[in-house]
PDB file of C-alpha atoms in Angstrom:
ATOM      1  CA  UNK Q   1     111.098 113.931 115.790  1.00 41.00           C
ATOM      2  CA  UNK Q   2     109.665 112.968 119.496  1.00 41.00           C
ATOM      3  CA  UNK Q   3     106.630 111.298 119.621  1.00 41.00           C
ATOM      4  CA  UNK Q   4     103.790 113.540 120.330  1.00 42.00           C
ATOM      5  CA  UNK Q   5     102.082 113.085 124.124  1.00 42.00           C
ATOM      6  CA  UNK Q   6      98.905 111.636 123.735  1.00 43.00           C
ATOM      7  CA  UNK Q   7      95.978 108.616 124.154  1.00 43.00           C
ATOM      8  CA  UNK Q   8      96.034 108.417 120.750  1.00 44.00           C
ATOM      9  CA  UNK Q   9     100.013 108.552 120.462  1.00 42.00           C
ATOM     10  CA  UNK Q  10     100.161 104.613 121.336  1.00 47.00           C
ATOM     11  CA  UNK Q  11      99.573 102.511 118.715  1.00 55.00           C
ATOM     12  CA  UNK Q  12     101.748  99.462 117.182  1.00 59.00           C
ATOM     13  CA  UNK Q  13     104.348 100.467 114.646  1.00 68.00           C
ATOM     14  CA  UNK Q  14     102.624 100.171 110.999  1.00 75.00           C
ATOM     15  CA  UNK Q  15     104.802  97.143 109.502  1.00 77.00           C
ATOM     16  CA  UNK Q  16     106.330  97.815 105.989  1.00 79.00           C
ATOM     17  CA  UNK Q  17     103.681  96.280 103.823  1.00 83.00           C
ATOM     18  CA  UNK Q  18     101.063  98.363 105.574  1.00 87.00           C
ATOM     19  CA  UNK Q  19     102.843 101.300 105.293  1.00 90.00           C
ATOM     20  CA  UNK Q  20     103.402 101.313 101.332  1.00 91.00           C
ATOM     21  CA  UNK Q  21     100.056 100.275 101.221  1.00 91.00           C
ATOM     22  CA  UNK Q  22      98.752 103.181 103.257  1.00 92.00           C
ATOM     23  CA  UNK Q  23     101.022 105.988 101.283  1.00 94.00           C
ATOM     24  CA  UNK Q  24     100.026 104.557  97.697  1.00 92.00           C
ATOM     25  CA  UNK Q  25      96.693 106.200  98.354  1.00 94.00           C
ATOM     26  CA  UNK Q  26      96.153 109.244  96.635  1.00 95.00           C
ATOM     27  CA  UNK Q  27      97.393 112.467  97.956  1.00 97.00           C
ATOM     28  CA  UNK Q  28      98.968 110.588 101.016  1.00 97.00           C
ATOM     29  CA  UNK Q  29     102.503 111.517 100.713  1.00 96.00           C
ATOM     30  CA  UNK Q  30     101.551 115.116  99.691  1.00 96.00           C
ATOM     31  CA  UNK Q  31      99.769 115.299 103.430  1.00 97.00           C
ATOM     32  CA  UNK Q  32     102.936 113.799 105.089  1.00 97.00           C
ATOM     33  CA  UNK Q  33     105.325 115.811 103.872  1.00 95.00           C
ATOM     34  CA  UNK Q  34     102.816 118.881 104.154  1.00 96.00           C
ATOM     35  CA  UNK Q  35     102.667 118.205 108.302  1.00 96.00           C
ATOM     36  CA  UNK Q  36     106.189 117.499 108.128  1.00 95.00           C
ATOM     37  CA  UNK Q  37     107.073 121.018 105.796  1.00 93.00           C
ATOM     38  CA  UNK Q  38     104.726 122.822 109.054  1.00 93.00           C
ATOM     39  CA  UNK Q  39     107.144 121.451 111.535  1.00 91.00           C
ATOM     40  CA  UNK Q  40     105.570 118.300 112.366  1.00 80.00           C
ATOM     41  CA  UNK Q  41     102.264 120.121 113.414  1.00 89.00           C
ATOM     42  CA  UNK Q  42      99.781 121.981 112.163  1.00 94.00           C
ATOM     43  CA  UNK Q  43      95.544 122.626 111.829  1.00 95.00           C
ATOM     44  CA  UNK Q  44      93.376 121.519 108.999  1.00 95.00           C
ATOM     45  CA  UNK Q  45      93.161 124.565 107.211  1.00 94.00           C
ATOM     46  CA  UNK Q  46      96.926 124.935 106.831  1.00 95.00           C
ATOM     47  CA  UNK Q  47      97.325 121.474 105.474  1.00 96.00           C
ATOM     48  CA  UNK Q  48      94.397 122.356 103.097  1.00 95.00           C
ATOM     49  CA  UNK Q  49      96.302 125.482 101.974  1.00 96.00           C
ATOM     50  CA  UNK Q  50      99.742 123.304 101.784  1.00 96.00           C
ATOM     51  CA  UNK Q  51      97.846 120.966  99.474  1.00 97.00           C
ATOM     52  CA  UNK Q  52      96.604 122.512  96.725  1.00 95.00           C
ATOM     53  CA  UNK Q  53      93.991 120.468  95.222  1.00 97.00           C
ATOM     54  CA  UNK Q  54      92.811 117.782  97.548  1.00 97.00           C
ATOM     55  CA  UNK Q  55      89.399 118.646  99.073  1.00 97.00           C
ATOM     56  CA  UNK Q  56      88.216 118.857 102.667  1.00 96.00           C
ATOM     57  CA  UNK Q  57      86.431 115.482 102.756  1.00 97.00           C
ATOM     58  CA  UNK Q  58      89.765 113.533 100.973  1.00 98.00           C
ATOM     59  CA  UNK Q  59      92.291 115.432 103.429  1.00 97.00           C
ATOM     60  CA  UNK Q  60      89.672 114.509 106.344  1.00 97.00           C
ATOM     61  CA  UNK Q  61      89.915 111.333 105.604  1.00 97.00           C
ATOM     62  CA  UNK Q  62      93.549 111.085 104.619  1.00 97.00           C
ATOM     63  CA  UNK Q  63      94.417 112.474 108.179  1.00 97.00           C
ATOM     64  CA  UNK Q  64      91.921 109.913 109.626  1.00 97.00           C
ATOM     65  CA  UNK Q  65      93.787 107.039 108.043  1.00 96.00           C
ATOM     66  CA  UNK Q  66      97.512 108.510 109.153  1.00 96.00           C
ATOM     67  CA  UNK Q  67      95.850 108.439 112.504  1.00 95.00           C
ATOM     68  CA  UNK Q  68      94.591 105.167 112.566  1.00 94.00           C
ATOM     69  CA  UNK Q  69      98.209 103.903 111.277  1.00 94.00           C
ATOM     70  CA  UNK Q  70      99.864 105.645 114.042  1.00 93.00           C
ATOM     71  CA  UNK Q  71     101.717 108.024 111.953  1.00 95.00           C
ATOM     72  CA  UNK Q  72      99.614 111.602 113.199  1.00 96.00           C
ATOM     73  CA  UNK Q  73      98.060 112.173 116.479  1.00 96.00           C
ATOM     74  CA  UNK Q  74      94.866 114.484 116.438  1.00 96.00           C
ATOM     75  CA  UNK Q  75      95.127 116.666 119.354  1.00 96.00           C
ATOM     76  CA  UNK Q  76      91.575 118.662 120.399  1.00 94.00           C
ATOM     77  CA  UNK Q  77      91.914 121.483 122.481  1.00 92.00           C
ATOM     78  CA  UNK Q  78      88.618 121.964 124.606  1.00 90.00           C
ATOM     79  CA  UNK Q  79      88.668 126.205 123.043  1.00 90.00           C
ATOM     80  CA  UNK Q  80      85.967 128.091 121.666  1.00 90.00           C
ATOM     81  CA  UNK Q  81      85.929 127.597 119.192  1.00 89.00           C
ATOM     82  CA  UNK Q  82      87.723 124.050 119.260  1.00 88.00           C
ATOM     83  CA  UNK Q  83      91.134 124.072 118.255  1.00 89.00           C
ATOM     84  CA  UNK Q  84      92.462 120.694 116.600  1.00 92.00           C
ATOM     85  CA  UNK Q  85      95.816 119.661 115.386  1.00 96.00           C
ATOM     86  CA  UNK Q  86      97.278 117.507 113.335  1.00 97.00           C
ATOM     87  CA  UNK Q  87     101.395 116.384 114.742  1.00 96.00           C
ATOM     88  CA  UNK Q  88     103.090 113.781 113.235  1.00 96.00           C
ATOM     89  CA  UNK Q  89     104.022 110.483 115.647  1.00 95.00           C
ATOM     90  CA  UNK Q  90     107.472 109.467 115.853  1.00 94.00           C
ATOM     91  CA  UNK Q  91     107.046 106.851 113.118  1.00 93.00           C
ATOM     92  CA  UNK Q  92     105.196 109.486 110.950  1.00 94.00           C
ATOM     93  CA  UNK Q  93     108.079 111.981 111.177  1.00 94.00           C
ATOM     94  CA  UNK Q  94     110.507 109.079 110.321  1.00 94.00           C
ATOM     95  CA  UNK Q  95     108.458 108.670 106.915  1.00 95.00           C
ATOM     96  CA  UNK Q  96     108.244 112.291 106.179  1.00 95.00           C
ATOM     97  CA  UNK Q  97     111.974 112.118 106.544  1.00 95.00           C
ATOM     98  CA  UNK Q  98     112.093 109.428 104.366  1.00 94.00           C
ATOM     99  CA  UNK Q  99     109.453 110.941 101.663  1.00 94.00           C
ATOM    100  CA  UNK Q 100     111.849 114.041 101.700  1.00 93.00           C
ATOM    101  CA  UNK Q 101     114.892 112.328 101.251  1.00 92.00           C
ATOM    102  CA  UNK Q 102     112.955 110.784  97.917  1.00 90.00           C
ATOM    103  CA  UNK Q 103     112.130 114.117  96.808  1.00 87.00           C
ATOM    104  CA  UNK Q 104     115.563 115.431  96.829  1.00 88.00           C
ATOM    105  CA  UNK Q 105     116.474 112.622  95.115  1.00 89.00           C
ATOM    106  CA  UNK Q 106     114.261 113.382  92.556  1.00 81.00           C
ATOM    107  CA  UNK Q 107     114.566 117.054  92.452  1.00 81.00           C
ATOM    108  CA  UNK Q 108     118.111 115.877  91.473  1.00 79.00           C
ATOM    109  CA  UNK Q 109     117.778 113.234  89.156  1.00 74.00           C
ATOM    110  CA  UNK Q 110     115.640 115.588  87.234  1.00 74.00           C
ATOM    111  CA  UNK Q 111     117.963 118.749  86.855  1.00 75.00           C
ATOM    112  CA  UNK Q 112     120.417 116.523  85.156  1.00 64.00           C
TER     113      UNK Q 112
END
């Protein structure tokens, strides 16, 4: 998945500590795999829809983290009304691979 074209796009690569860290919080990998399920970019509202359960204030703030990580870029479009997406980074779509990969596995392991 390219690396989406922003400001916000450049930030280290989260080392591997960091990053197990980061998705062991609550409803993280259910986000990821929710952008990555969209095509690697989506709006809020979708993701809230994809996520059944998580409220607006956790999935604000579980975006806000992903962003800060490098893993999703938040792209505002200057519309009326304002138009914001959420696209995964390169690194971000390299984990939602990964997170997918784990849930075939498990898909598997559990229809035996």
């Amino acid at each position: 998945m390219a690396a989406a074209s922003s400001e916000n796009s450049i930030r280290p690569a989260v080392s591997g500590d960091d990053l197990i860290h980061v998705l062991s919080a609550r409803w993280m990998m259910l986000v990821v795999l929710a952008l990555h399920t969209a095509g690697g970019r989506t709006r809020f509202g979708t993701l809230l829809r994809a996520v059944p359960g998580i409220s607006n204030r956790v999935l604000s703030g579980r975006l806000a983290c992903l962003e800060e990580h490098g893993l999703v870029v938040r792209d505002v479009s200057p519309t009326r009304p304002v138009s914001i997406t959420y696209t995964l980074t390169e690194q971000g779509g390299q984990v939602a691979d990964a997170l997918t990969h784990l849930r075939r596995i498990s898909c598997a392991r559990s229809q035996h």
